[in-house]
C-alpha angles and dihedrals in degrees: 000000000000122000117227117239120244108267089223119021092179094054093227094163090055094048090048091051090052090051090053088051090052089050090053090048089052089053090052090050091048089051092051090048089052091052089052099044109027101062089077091059105027103026112204090353088074087085089068099065090041091051091047088050091053092047089049092051092052090046091051090049093051093045093046090050093051092045092051092048092052093047091047094050091046093052091047092054097041123095091205136053090236110090130158115270119245117255120281095233095106095051091044092050093049090048092050089048092050093049091048089049091050091051093048091048090050090050091051091050093049091046093047091047091050092055093051 
């Protein structure tokens, strides 16, 4: 009876899933920082970007979990170590979110500097 080799001795899918969890955690931290800093500039509207950040964090966690599950199943069923890559929608969405956050942060800095 032969024992099948591990499909991924380096556990790359698991490390990638952990990286996505850290990304979601960073979004939560950014949302909390927004709640702390933005009320001076936006007043009660500061809750909006913080809420969006929390929603984005949950969305990243859900998408990352699904992505990991698909990759894991594909690797278990495959007879080779060459499997198709998952779609790039999650990295694209996080990139767009990061750019939008940077633009919003720059706008807050410029607005705050103009008032002082």
